[in-house]
Amino acid sequence: SFADIGDIIRGKDLYRGNKKKNQNETEREKLEEKLKDIFKQIHDDVTTNGKNLQALKKRYEGDTDGNYYRLREDWWYANRETVWKALTCHAHDTYFRATCNHGNSQYQAQKQCRCDKEKAGKDGDVNIVHTYFDYVPQYLRWFEEWA
């Protein structure tokens, strides 16, 4: 789901996977290593090139343990709209939660993954990504999904 992808990108996924026969690591561990490599490249790029070089160096100076959690959080925040569009805009009527709020009622988006009103949320960007479910801790989402 959208929220699970957010957890994986941000390094907060609780599921660690199972090792298959004759494997030294799980598929989840392989994915995590690939993500670390990708975010290392991004980290190296943003801390050596570009506009706000000093501010970025300062922001990510503690992100040197190889996991790049702060950068991963920032990347997810900046790109969650694109991920949302990729998952939902061409898959009409497949998201099962009420995604829009109009007065006292909630409803699912009907207009190609957008709510009727522009700036339908409190801070204005719920029209872009209809949910903040990706920021709910994974174990709480599991309670809701499996209860």
mmCIF file of N, CA and C in Angstrom:
data_model
loop_
_atom_site.group_PDB
_atom_site.id
_atom_site.type_symbol
_atom_site.label_atom_id
_atom_site.label_comp_id
_atom_site.label_asym_id
_atom_site.label_seq_id
_atom_site.Cartn_x
_atom_site.Cartn_y
_atom_site.Cartn_z
ATOM 1 N N SER A 1 0.834 -1.187 0.000
ATOM 2 C CA SER A 1 0.000 0.000 0.000
ATOM 3 C C SER A 1 0.878 1.249 0.000
ATOM 4 N N PHE A 2 0.248 2.378 -0.200
ATOM 5 C CA PHE A 2 0.947 3.669 -0.196
ATOM 6 C C PHE A 2 1.718 3.860 1.106
ATOM 7 N N ALA A 3 1.070 3.575 2.214
ATOM 8 C CA ALA A 3 1.712 3.758 3.520
ATOM 9 C C ALA A 3 2.883 2.787 3.698
ATOM 10 N N ASP A 4 2.747 1.570 3.215
ATOM 11 C CA ASP A 4 3.839 0.593 3.322
ATOM 12 C C ASP A 4 5.044 1.027 2.492
ATOM 13 N N ILE A 5 4.803 1.582 1.317
ATOM 14 C CA ILE A 5 5.902 2.089 0.499
ATOM 15 C C ILE A 5 6.618 3.208 1.245
ATOM 16 N N GLY A 6 5.839 4.091 1.882
ATOM 17 C CA GLY A 6 6.439 5.158 2.684
ATOM 18 C C GLY A 6 7.310 4.607 3.798
ATOM 19 N N ASP A 7 6.831 3.569 4.461
ATOM 20 C CA ASP A 7 7.621 2.943 5.536
ATOM 21 C C ASP A 7 8.924 2.354 4.995
ATOM 22 N N ILE A 8 8.850 1.693 3.865
ATOM 23 C CA ILE A 8 10.038 1.073 3.283
ATOM 24 C C ILE A 8 11.049 2.144 2.879
ATOM 25 N N ILE A 9 10.583 3.167 2.193
ATOM 26 C CA ILE A 9 11.480 4.247 1.760
ATOM 27 C C ILE A 9 12.142 4.908 2.965
ATOM 28 N N ARG A 10 11.354 5.180 4.004
ATOM 29 C CA ARG A 10 11.871 5.901 5.175
ATOM 30 C C ARG A 10 12.641 5.001 6.135
ATOM 31 N N GLY A 11 12.706 3.694 5.850
ATOM 32 C CA GLY A 11 13.447 2.776 6.704
ATOM 33 C C GLY A 11 12.708 2.427 7.979
ATOM 34 N N LYS A 12 11.376 2.482 7.946
ATOM 35 C CA LYS A 12 10.580 2.227 9.149
ATOM 36 C C LYS A 12 9.716 0.978 9.042
ATOM 37 N N ASP A 13 9.927 0.189 8.018
ATOM 38 C CA ASP A 13 9.134 -1.018 7.824
ATOM 39 C C ASP A 13 9.477 -2.036 8.906
ATOM 40 N N LEU A 14 8.466 -2.544 9.592
ATOM 41 C CA LEU A 14 8.686 -3.503 10.668
ATOM 42 C C LEU A 14 8.904 -4.923 10.158
ATOM 43 N N TYR A 15 8.403 -5.219 8.981
ATOM 44 C CA TYR A 15 8.548 -6.559 8.426
ATOM 45 C C TYR A 15 9.967 -6.741 7.900
ATOM 46 N N ARG A 16 10.633 -7.752 8.354
ATOM 47 C CA ARG A 16 12.024 -7.985 7.964
ATOM 48 C C ARG A 16 12.185 -9.133 6.984
ATOM 49 N N GLY A 17 11.128 -9.889 6.721
ATOM 50 C CA GLY A 17 11.199 -10.951 5.736
ATOM 51 C C GLY A 17 11.715 -12.263 6.293
ATOM 52 N N ASN A 18 11.558 -13.299 5.507
ATOM 53 C CA ASN A 18 12.037 -14.632 5.868
ATOM 54 C C ASN A 18 13.097 -15.064 4.880
ATOM 55 N N LYS A 19 14.111 -15.744 5.375
ATOM 56 C CA LYS A 19 15.155 -16.266 4.491
ATOM 57 C C LYS A 19 14.638 -17.513 3.790
ATOM 58 N N LYS A 20 14.899 -17.566 2.498
ATOM 59 C CA LYS A 20 14.549 -18.756 1.743
ATOM 60 C C LYS A 20 15.697 -19.742 1.832
ATOM 61 N N LYS A 21 15.443 -20.945 1.421
ATOM 62 C CA LYS A 21 16.481 -21.981 1.451
ATOM 63 C C LYS A 21 17.714 -21.512 0.685
ATOM 64 N N ASN A 22 18.868 -21.800 1.226
ATOM 65 C CA ASN A 22 20.146 -21.488 0.596
ATOM 66 C C ASN A 22 20.353 -19.993 0.331
ATOM 67 N N GLN A 23 19.722 -19.136 1.113
ATOM 68 C CA GLN A 23 19.930 -17.703 0.983
ATOM 69 C C GLN A 23 20.612 -17.176 2.236
ATOM 70 N N ASN A 24 21.522 -16.240 2.054
ATOM 71 C CA ASN A 24 22.199 -15.628 3.189
ATOM 72 C C ASN A 24 21.433 -14.443 3.744
ATOM 73 N N GLU A 25 20.603 -13.827 2.892
ATOM 74 C CA GLU A 25 19.833 -12.674 3.337
ATOM 75 C C GLU A 25 18.446 -12.711 2.724
ATOM 76 N N THR A 26 17.507 -11.997 3.342
ATOM 77 C CA THR A 26 16.139 -11.957 2.843
ATOM 78 C C THR A 26 16.035 -10.965 1.691
ATOM 79 N N GLU A 27 14.948 -11.070 0.953
ATOM 80 C CA GLU A 27 14.690 -10.105 -0.110
ATOM 81 C C GLU A 27 14.569 -8.698 0.478
ATOM 82 N N ARG A 28 14.016 -8.608 1.667
ATOM 83 C CA ARG A 28 13.866 -7.312 2.341
ATOM 84 C C ARG A 28 15.230 -6.707 2.666
ATOM 85 N N GLU A 29 16.168 -7.534 3.100
ATOM 86 C CA GLU A 29 17.527 -7.051 3.382
ATOM 87 C C GLU A 29 18.226 -6.592 2.103
ATOM 88 N N LYS A 30 18.001 -7.314 0.998
ATOM 89 C CA LYS A 30 18.580 -6.907 -0.287
ATOM 90 C C LYS A 30 18.014 -5.552 -0.709
ATOM 91 N N LEU A 31 16.713 -5.388 -0.555
ATOM 92 C CA LEU A 31 16.078 -4.111 -0.891
ATOM 93 C C LEU A 31 16.631 -2.983 -0.041
ATOM 94 N N GLU A 32 16.786 -3.229 1.239
ATOM 95 C CA GLU A 32 17.314 -2.204 2.146
ATOM 96 C C GLU A 32 18.726 -1.795 1.742
ATOM 97 N N GLU A 33 19.550 -2.751 1.339
ATOM 98 C CA GLU A 33 20.910 -2.425 0.890
ATOM 99 C C GLU A 33 20.874 -1.578 -0.379
ATOM 100 N N LYS A 34 19.971 -1.902 -1.295
ATOM 101 C CA LYS A 34 19.839 -1.102 -2.519
ATOM 102 C C LYS A 34 19.386 0.318 -2.191
ATOM 103 N N LEU A 35 18.435 0.436 -1.260
ATOM 104 C CA LEU A 35 17.973 1.771 -0.855
ATOM 105 C C LEU A 35 19.094 2.568 -0.201
ATOM 106 N N LYS A 36 19.894 1.915 0.623
ATOM 107 C CA LYS A 36 21.042 2.605 1.235
ATOM 108 C C LYS A 36 21.997 3.117 0.165
ATOM 109 N N ASP A 37 22.248 2.303 -0.862
ATOM 110 C CA ASP A 37 23.121 2.735 -1.952
ATOM 111 C C ASP A 37 22.537 3.941 -2.686
ATOM 112 N N ILE A 38 21.247 3.888 -2.967
ATOM 113 C CA ILE A 38 20.584 4.989 -3.666
ATOM 114 C C ILE A 38 20.645 6.267 -2.838
ATOM 115 N N PHE A 39 20.315 6.154 -1.551
ATOM 116 C CA PHE A 39 20.313 7.348 -0.715
ATOM 117 C C PHE A 39 21.729 7.838 -0.402
ATOM 118 N N LYS A 40 22.719 6.971 -0.475
ATOM 119 C CA LYS A 40 24.111 7.420 -0.349
ATOM 120 C C LYS A 40 24.461 8.305 -1.535
ATOM 121 N N GLN A 41 24.049 7.887 -2.737
ATOM 122 C CA GLN A 41 24.314 8.687 -3.933
ATOM 123 C C GLN A 41 23.620 10.045 -3.843
ATOM 124 N N ILE A 42 22.376 10.047 -3.395
ATOM 125 C CA ILE A 42 21.641 11.307 -3.231
ATOM 126 C C ILE A 42 22.324 12.168 -2.179
ATOM 127 N N HIS A 43 22.696 11.563 -1.055
ATOM 128 C CA HIS A 43 23.371 12.286 0.030
ATOM 129 C C HIS A 43 24.665 12.921 -0.466
ATOM 130 N N ASP A 44 25.477 12.136 -1.171
ATOM 131 C CA ASP A 44 26.739 12.656 -1.688
ATOM 132 C C ASP A 44 26.498 13.808 -2.658
ATOM 133 N N ASP A 45 25.468 13.675 -3.479
ATOM 134 C CA ASP A 45 25.161 14.715 -4.459
ATOM 135 C C ASP A 45 24.690 16.011 -3.790
ATOM 136 N N VAL A 46 23.756 15.907 -2.851
ATOM 137 C CA VAL A 46 23.218 17.133 -2.246
ATOM 138 C C VAL A 46 24.186 17.791 -1.275
ATOM 139 N N THR A 47 25.165 17.049 -0.780
ATOM 140 C CA THR A 47 26.120 17.662 0.148
ATOM 141 C C THR A 47 27.410 18.110 -0.545
ATOM 142 N N THR A 48 27.512 17.904 -1.859
ATOM 143 C CA THR A 48 28.695 18.365 -2.590
ATOM 144 C C THR A 48 28.358 19.288 -3.752
ATOM 145 N N ASN A 49 27.120 19.294 -4.216
ATOM 146 C CA ASN A 49 26.721 20.107 -5.364
ATOM 147 C C ASN A 49 25.438 20.862 -5.037
ATOM 148 N N GLY A 50 25.129 21.836 -5.846
ATOM 149 C CA GLY A 50 23.831 22.469 -5.752
ATOM 150 C C GLY A 50 23.818 23.785 -5.024
ATOM 151 N N LYS A 51 22.599 24.267 -4.827
ATOM 152 C CA LYS A 51 22.386 25.609 -4.288
ATOM 153 C C LYS A 51 22.670 25.708 -2.796
ATOM 154 N N ASN A 52 21.851 25.239 -1.974
ATOM 155 C CA ASN A 52 21.931 25.422 -0.521
ATOM 156 C C ASN A 52 22.937 24.469 0.108
ATOM 157 N N LEU A 53 24.133 24.478 -0.416
ATOM 158 C CA LEU A 53 25.143 23.499 -0.020
ATOM 159 C C LEU A 53 25.426 23.497 1.482
ATOM 160 N N GLN A 54 25.647 24.658 2.071
ATOM 161 C CA GLN A 54 25.984 24.721 3.501
ATOM 162 C C GLN A 54 24.802 24.274 4.369
ATOM 163 N N ALA A 55 23.598 24.709 4.000
ATOM 164 C CA ALA A 55 22.412 24.318 4.767
ATOM 165 C C ALA A 55 22.188 22.810 4.681
ATOM 166 N N LEU A 56 22.385 22.243 3.499
ATOM 167 C CA LEU A 56 22.199 20.803 3.327
ATOM 168 C C LEU A 56 23.280 20.008 4.050
ATOM 169 N N LYS A 57 24.503 20.496 4.000
ATOM 170 C CA LYS A 57 25.575 19.818 4.742
ATOM 171 C C LYS A 57 25.246 19.793 6.230
ATOM 172 N N LYS A 58 24.773 20.925 6.730
ATOM 173 C CA LYS A 58 24.433 21.000 8.155
ATOM 174 C C LYS A 58 23.247 20.090 8.485
ATOM 175 N N ARG A 59 22.225 20.093 7.613
ATOM 176 C CA ARG A 59 21.033 19.273 7.863
ATOM 177 C C ARG A 59 21.368 17.784 7.901
ATOM 178 N N TYR A 60 22.247 17.351 7.015
ATOM 179 C CA TYR A 60 22.531 15.923 6.894
ATOM 180 C C TYR A 60 23.860 15.506 7.513
ATOM 181 N N GLU A 61 24.490 16.361 8.301
ATOM 182 C CA GLU A 61 25.791 16.015 8.866
ATOM 183 C C GLU A 61 25.721 14.837 9.835
ATOM 184 N N GLY A 62 24.623 14.640 10.522
ATOM 185 C CA GLY A 62 24.494 13.509 11.435
ATOM 186 C C GLY A 62 23.994 12.249 10.752
ATOM 187 N N ASP A 63 23.731 12.339 9.464
ATOM 188 C CA ASP A 63 23.183 11.220 8.691
ATOM 189 C C ASP A 63 24.305 10.385 8.079
ATOM 190 N N THR A 64 25.294 10.047 8.871
ATOM 191 C CA THR A 64 26.473 9.374 8.321
ATOM 192 C C THR A 64 26.582 7.905 8.712
ATOM 193 N N ASP A 65 25.531 7.347 9.307
ATOM 194 C CA ASP A 65 25.595 5.949 9.738
ATOM 195 C C ASP A 65 25.332 4.961 8.602
ATOM 196 N N GLY A 66 25.074 5.473 7.405
ATOM 197 C CA GLY A 66 24.817 4.602 6.266
ATOM 198 C C GLY A 66 23.353 4.329 6.010
ATOM 199 N N ASN A 67 22.486 4.755 6.922
ATOM 200 C CA ASN A 67 21.051 4.551 6.720
ATOM 201 C C ASN A 67 20.367 5.763 6.107
ATOM 202 N N TYR A 68 20.881 6.956 6.356
ATOM 203 C CA TYR A 68 20.374 8.213 5.783
ATOM 204 C C TYR A 68 18.903 8.442 6.108
ATOM 205 N N TYR A 69 18.527 8.193 7.359
ATOM 206 C CA TYR A 69 17.119 8.310 7.747
ATOM 207 C C TYR A 69 16.551 9.712 7.548
ATOM 208 N N ARG A 70 17.298 10.735 7.884
ATOM 209 C CA ARG A 70 16.789 12.102 7.720
ATOM 210 C C ARG A 70 16.560 12.410 6.238
ATOM 211 N N LEU A 71 17.500 12.043 5.402
ATOM 212 C CA LEU A 71 17.362 12.249 3.964
ATOM 213 C C LEU A 71 16.183 11.448 3.417
ATOM 214 N N ARG A 72 16.017 10.245 3.891
ATOM 215 C CA ARG A 72 14.915 9.406 3.431
ATOM 216 C C ARG A 72 13.574 10.013 3.810
ATOM 217 N N GLU A 73 13.482 10.547 5.022
ATOM 218 C CA GLU A 73 12.252 11.248 5.443
ATOM 219 C C GLU A 73 11.985 12.433 4.533
ATOM 220 N N ASP A 74 13.002 13.229 4.270
ATOM 221 C CA ASP A 74 12.849 14.404 3.416
ATOM 222 C C ASP A 74 12.460 14.012 1.994
ATOM 223 N N TRP A 75 13.074 12.948 1.491
ATOM 224 C CA TRP A 75 12.757 12.489 0.147
ATOM 225 C C TRP A 75 11.282 12.063 0.072
ATOM 226 N N TRP A 76 10.835 11.306 1.075
ATOM 227 C CA TRP A 76 9.445 10.858 1.074
ATOM 228 C C TRP A 76 8.496 12.051 1.132
ATOM 229 N N TYR A 77 8.776 13.003 1.995
ATOM 230 C CA TYR A 77 7.933 14.191 2.112
ATOM 231 C C TYR A 77 7.856 14.934 0.772
ATOM 232 N N ALA A 78 8.981 15.047 0.084
ATOM 233 C CA ALA A 78 9.030 15.774 -1.179
ATOM 234 C C ALA A 78 8.404 15.005 -2.335
ATOM 235 N N ASN A 79 8.370 13.680 -2.254
ATOM 236 C CA ASN A 79 7.942 12.871 -3.401
ATOM 237 C C ASN A 79 6.690 12.044 -3.170
ATOM 238 N N ARG A 80 6.064 12.176 -2.017
ATOM 239 C CA ARG A 80 4.892 11.346 -1.730
ATOM 240 C C ARG A 80 3.750 11.620 -2.704
ATOM 241 N N GLU A 81 3.621 12.861 -3.163
ATOM 242 C CA GLU A 81 2.577 13.190 -4.130
ATOM 243 C C GLU A 81 2.780 12.412 -5.431
ATOM 244 N N THR A 82 4.014 12.335 -5.893
ATOM 245 C CA THR A 82 4.316 11.606 -7.127
ATOM 246 C C THR A 82 4.021 10.120 -6.956
ATOM 247 N N VAL A 83 4.385 9.567 -5.817
ATOM 248 C CA VAL A 83 4.103 8.153 -5.541
ATOM 249 C C VAL A 83 2.595 7.936 -5.492
ATOM 250 N N TRP A 84 1.873 8.844 -4.825
ATOM 251 C CA TRP A 84 0.408 8.747 -4.737
ATOM 252 C C TRP A 84 -0.211 8.734 -6.131
ATOM 253 N N LYS A 85 0.214 9.669 -6.970
ATOM 254 C CA LYS A 85 -0.332 9.739 -8.332
ATOM 255 C C LYS A 85 -0.040 8.449 -9.091
ATOM 256 N N ALA A 86 1.172 7.943 -8.964
ATOM 257 C CA ALA A 86 1.533 6.718 -9.659
ATOM 258 C C ALA A 86 0.663 5.539 -9.221
ATOM 259 N N LEU A 87 0.287 5.508 -7.954
ATOM 260 C CA LEU A 87 -0.510 4.390 -7.441
ATOM 261 C C LEU A 87 -2.006 4.543 -7.693
ATOM 262 N N THR A 88 -2.515 5.757 -7.699
ATOM 263 C CA THR A 88 -3.968 5.921 -7.701
ATOM 264 C C THR A 88 -4.573 6.613 -8.912
ATOM 265 N N CYS A 89 -3.875 7.483 -9.559
ATOM 266 C CA CYS A 89 -4.509 8.293 -10.602
ATOM 267 C C CYS A 89 -4.964 7.486 -11.803
ATOM 268 N N HIS A 90 -4.314 6.391 -12.073
ATOM 269 C CA HIS A 90 -4.721 5.563 -13.197
ATOM 270 C C HIS A 90 -5.368 4.265 -12.739
ATOM 271 N N ALA A 91 -5.691 4.183 -11.469
ATOM 272 C CA ALA A 91 -6.356 3.011 -10.906
ATOM 273 C C ALA A 91 -7.636 3.495 -10.231
ATOM 274 N N HIS A 92 -8.592 3.910 -11.029
ATOM 275 C CA HIS A 92 -9.813 4.513 -10.509
ATOM 276 C C HIS A 92 -10.576 3.566 -9.583
ATOM 277 N N ASP A 93 -11.169 4.131 -8.570
ATOM 278 C CA ASP A 93 -12.067 3.426 -7.647
ATOM 279 C C ASP A 93 -11.407 2.262 -6.921
ATOM 280 N N THR A 94 -10.106 2.316 -6.693
ATOM 281 C CA THR A 94 -9.462 1.206 -6.011
ATOM 282 C C THR A 94 -9.009 1.547 -4.600
ATOM 283 N N TYR A 95 -8.994 2.827 -4.247
ATOM 284 C CA TYR A 95 -8.600 3.184 -2.883
ATOM 285 C C TYR A 95 -9.838 3.101 -2.012
ATOM 286 N N PHE A 96 -9.788 2.353 -0.906
ATOM 287 C CA PHE A 96 -10.976 1.977 -0.163
ATOM 288 C C PHE A 96 -11.364 2.939 0.946
ATOM 289 N N ARG A 97 -10.602 3.958 1.242
ATOM 290 C CA ARG A 97 -10.918 4.878 2.336
ATOM 291 C C ARG A 97 -11.592 6.141 1.814
ATOM 292 N N ALA A 98 -12.359 6.785 2.688
ATOM 293 C CA ALA A 98 -12.869 8.109 2.354
ATOM 294 C C ALA A 98 -11.666 9.033 2.252
ATOM 295 N N THR A 99 -11.575 9.755 1.142
ATOM 296 C CA THR A 99 -10.364 10.529 0.886
ATOM 297 C C THR A 99 -10.609 12.032 0.859
ATOM 298 N N CYS A 100 -11.842 12.441 0.776
ATOM 299 C CA CYS A 100 -12.149 13.865 0.689
ATOM 300 C C CYS A 100 -13.103 14.246 1.818
ATOM 301 N N ASN A 101 -13.081 15.506 2.177
ATOM 302 C CA ASN A 101 -13.925 16.000 3.260
ATOM 303 C C ASN A 101 -14.670 17.225 2.751
ATOM 304 N N HIS A 102 -15.988 17.162 2.805
ATOM 305 C CA HIS A 102 -16.793 18.286 2.347
ATOM 306 C C HIS A 102 -17.825 18.585 3.428
ATOM 307 N N GLY A 103 -17.527 19.558 4.255
ATOM 308 C CA GLY A 103 -18.434 19.862 5.349
ATOM 309 C C GLY A 103 -18.435 18.751 6.370
ATOM 310 N N ASN A 104 -19.608 18.169 6.601
ATOM 311 C CA ASN A 104 -19.726 17.110 7.599
ATOM 312 C C ASN A 104 -19.640 15.708 7.018
ATOM 313 N N SER A 105 -19.440 15.608 5.716
ATOM 314 C CA SER A 105 -19.395 14.277 5.111
ATOM 315 C C SER A 105 -18.031 14.013 4.487
ATOM 316 N N GLN A 106 -17.706 12.736 4.429
ATOM 317 C CA GLN A 106 -16.474 12.324 3.767
ATOM 318 C C GLN A 106 -16.848 11.426 2.607
ATOM 319 N N TYR A 107 -16.046 11.464 1.561
ATOM 320 C CA TYR A 107 -16.330 10.668 0.376
ATOM 321 C C TYR A 107 -15.038 10.332 -0.328
ATOM 322 N N GLN A 108 -15.116 9.381 -1.252
ATOM 323 C CA GLN A 108 -13.938 9.030 -2.029
ATOM 324 C C GLN A 108 -13.812 9.990 -3.208
ATOM 325 N N ALA A 109 -12.583 10.256 -3.601
ATOM 326 C CA ALA A 109 -12.337 11.138 -4.741
ATOM 327 C C ALA A 109 -12.947 10.523 -5.999
ATOM 328 N N GLN A 110 -13.644 11.316 -6.764
ATOM 329 C CA GLN A 110 -14.281 10.841 -7.986
ATOM 330 C C GLN A 110 -13.590 11.361 -9.249
ATOM 331 N N LYS A 111 -12.840 12.427 -9.108
ATOM 332 C CA LYS A 111 -12.272 13.102 -10.279
ATOM 333 C C LYS A 111 -10.806 12.763 -10.456
ATOM 334 N N GLN A 112 -10.519 11.607 -10.988
ATOM 335 C CA GLN A 112 -9.150 11.204 -11.266
ATOM 336 C C GLN A 112 -8.208 11.496 -10.101
ATOM 337 N N CYS A 113 -8.492 10.950 -8.976
ATOM 338 C CA CYS A 113 -7.664 10.994 -7.775
ATOM 339 C C CYS A 113 -7.580 12.377 -7.153
ATOM 340 N N ARG A 114 -8.563 13.242 -7.361
ATOM 341 C CA ARG A 114 -8.584 14.579 -6.765
ATOM 342 C C ARG A 114 -9.934 14.821 -6.095
ATOM 343 N N CYS A 115 -9.916 15.615 -5.046
ATOM 344 C CA CYS A 115 -11.156 16.015 -4.394
ATOM 345 C C CYS A 115 -11.803 17.141 -5.192
ATOM 346 N N ASP A 116 -13.102 17.397 -4.944
ATOM 347 C CA ASP A 116 -13.825 18.430 -5.682
ATOM 348 C C ASP A 116 -13.224 19.812 -5.484
ATOM 349 N N LYS A 117 -13.021 20.173 -4.224
ATOM 350 C CA LYS A 117 -12.500 21.506 -3.936
ATOM 351 C C LYS A 117 -10.988 21.489 -4.004
ATOM 352 N N GLU A 118 -10.423 22.539 -4.583
ATOM 353 C CA GLU A 118 -8.975 22.674 -4.461
ATOM 354 C C GLU A 118 -8.680 23.018 -3.026
ATOM 355 N N LYS A 119 -7.575 22.552 -2.547
ATOM 356 C CA LYS A 119 -7.143 22.819 -1.172
ATOM 357 C C LYS A 119 -8.199 22.355 -0.180
ATOM 358 N N ALA A 120 -8.556 21.096 -0.267
ATOM 359 C CA ALA A 120 -9.615 20.555 0.579
ATOM 360 C C ALA A 120 -9.188 20.285 2.012
ATOM 361 N N GLY A 121 -7.906 20.217 2.287
ATOM 362 C CA GLY A 121 -7.456 19.894 3.634
ATOM 363 C C GLY A 121 -7.154 21.120 4.465
ATOM 364 N N LYS A 122 -6.833 20.895 5.740
ATOM 365 C CA LYS A 122 -6.514 21.990 6.652
ATOM 366 C C LYS A 122 -5.351 22.830 6.144
ATOM 367 N N ASP A 123 -4.284 22.155 5.704
ATOM 368 C CA ASP A 123 -3.131 22.914 5.234
ATOM 369 C C ASP A 123 -3.088 23.004 3.716
ATOM 370 N N GLY A 124 -4.139 22.529 3.062
ATOM 371 C CA GLY A 124 -4.273 22.764 1.635
ATOM 372 C C GLY A 124 -3.750 21.689 0.716
ATOM 373 N N ASP A 125 -3.039 20.689 1.197
ATOM 374 C CA ASP A 125 -2.479 19.734 0.252
ATOM 375 C C ASP A 125 -3.151 18.369 0.276
ATOM 376 N N VAL A 126 -4.273 18.238 0.937
ATOM 377 C CA VAL A 126 -4.986 16.961 0.908
ATOM 378 C C VAL A 126 -5.588 16.737 -0.473
ATOM 379 N N ASN A 127 -5.785 17.797 -1.238
ATOM 380 C CA ASN A 127 -6.241 17.645 -2.609
ATOM 381 C C ASN A 127 -5.182 16.931 -3.448
ATOM 382 N N ILE A 128 -3.944 16.990 -3.020
ATOM 383 C CA ILE A 128 -2.865 16.356 -3.763
ATOM 384 C C ILE A 128 -2.729 14.895 -3.327
ATOM 385 N N VAL A 129 -2.479 14.663 -2.067
ATOM 386 C CA VAL A 129 -2.444 13.311 -1.493
ATOM 387 C C VAL A 129 -3.531 13.288 -0.433
ATOM 388 N N HIS A 130 -4.530 12.458 -0.622
ATOM 389 C CA HIS A 130 -5.737 12.500 0.192
ATOM 390 C C HIS A 130 -5.598 11.974 1.600
ATOM 391 N N THR A 131 -4.488 11.406 1.930
ATOM 392 C CA THR A 131 -4.374 10.735 3.214
ATOM 393 C C THR A 131 -3.051 11.046 3.893
ATOM 394 N N TYR A 132 -3.073 10.975 5.192
ATOM 395 C CA TYR A 132 -1.838 11.030 5.968
ATOM 396 C C TYR A 132 -1.608 9.674 6.630
ATOM 397 N N PHE A 133 -2.248 8.646 6.088
ATOM 398 C CA PHE A 133 -2.158 7.297 6.611
ATOM 399 C C PHE A 133 -0.719 6.789 6.585
ATOM 400 N N ASP A 134 0.108 7.350 5.693
ATOM 401 C CA ASP A 134 1.505 6.925 5.607
ATOM 402 C C ASP A 134 2.328 7.406 6.797
ATOM 403 N N TYR A 135 1.770 8.292 7.616
ATOM 404 C CA TYR A 135 2.467 8.749 8.819
ATOM 405 C C TYR A 135 1.922 8.095 10.097
ATOM 406 N N VAL A 136 0.940 7.212 9.952
ATOM 407 C CA VAL A 136 0.445 6.433 11.092
ATOM 408 C C VAL A 136 1.427 5.283 11.301
ATOM 409 N N PRO A 137 1.867 5.042 12.526
ATOM 410 C CA PRO A 137 2.807 3.925 12.757
ATOM 411 C C PRO A 137 2.267 2.607 12.201
ATOM 412 N N GLN A 138 3.166 1.837 11.626
ATOM 413 C CA GLN A 138 2.777 0.617 10.932
ATOM 414 C C GLN A 138 2.004 -0.348 11.826
ATOM 415 N N TYR A 139 2.413 -0.522 13.064
ATOM 416 C CA TYR A 139 1.725 -1.483 13.925
ATOM 417 C C TYR A 139 0.276 -1.047 14.186
ATOM 418 N N LEU A 140 -0.003 0.251 14.211
ATOM 419 C CA LEU A 140 -1.384 0.711 14.377
ATOM 420 C C LEU A 140 -2.195 0.449 13.110
ATOM 421 N N ARG A 141 -1.578 0.603 11.951
ATOM 422 C CA ARG A 141 -2.274 0.265 10.699
ATOM 423 C C ARG A 141 -2.576 -1.218 10.674
ATOM 424 N N TRP A 142 -1.652 -2.051 11.174
ATOM 425 C CA TRP A 142 -1.895 -3.489 11.210
ATOM 426 C C TRP A 142 -3.094 -3.809 12.087
ATOM 427 N N PHE A 143 -3.226 -3.139 13.222
ATOM 428 C CA PHE A 143 -4.394 -3.370 14.077
ATOM 429 C C PHE A 143 -5.679 -3.100 13.310
ATOM 430 N N GLU A 144 -5.697 -2.012 12.564
ATOM 431 C CA GLU A 144 -6.900 -1.660 11.818
ATOM 432 C C GLU A 144 -7.161 -2.650 10.687
ATOM 433 N N GLU A 145 -6.111 -3.033 9.975
ATOM 434 C CA GLU A 145 -6.270 -3.928 8.843
ATOM 435 C C GLU A 145 -6.661 -5.342 9.257
ATOM 436 N N TRP A 146 -6.125 -5.828 10.374
ATOM 437 C CA TRP A 146 -6.316 -7.220 10.749
ATOM 438 C C TRP A 146 -7.304 -7.419 11.890
ATOM 439 N N ALA A 147 -7.889 -6.343 12.386
ATOM 440 C CA ALA A 147 -8.848 -6.473 13.491
ATOM 441 C C ALA A 147 -10.218 -6.873 12.998
#
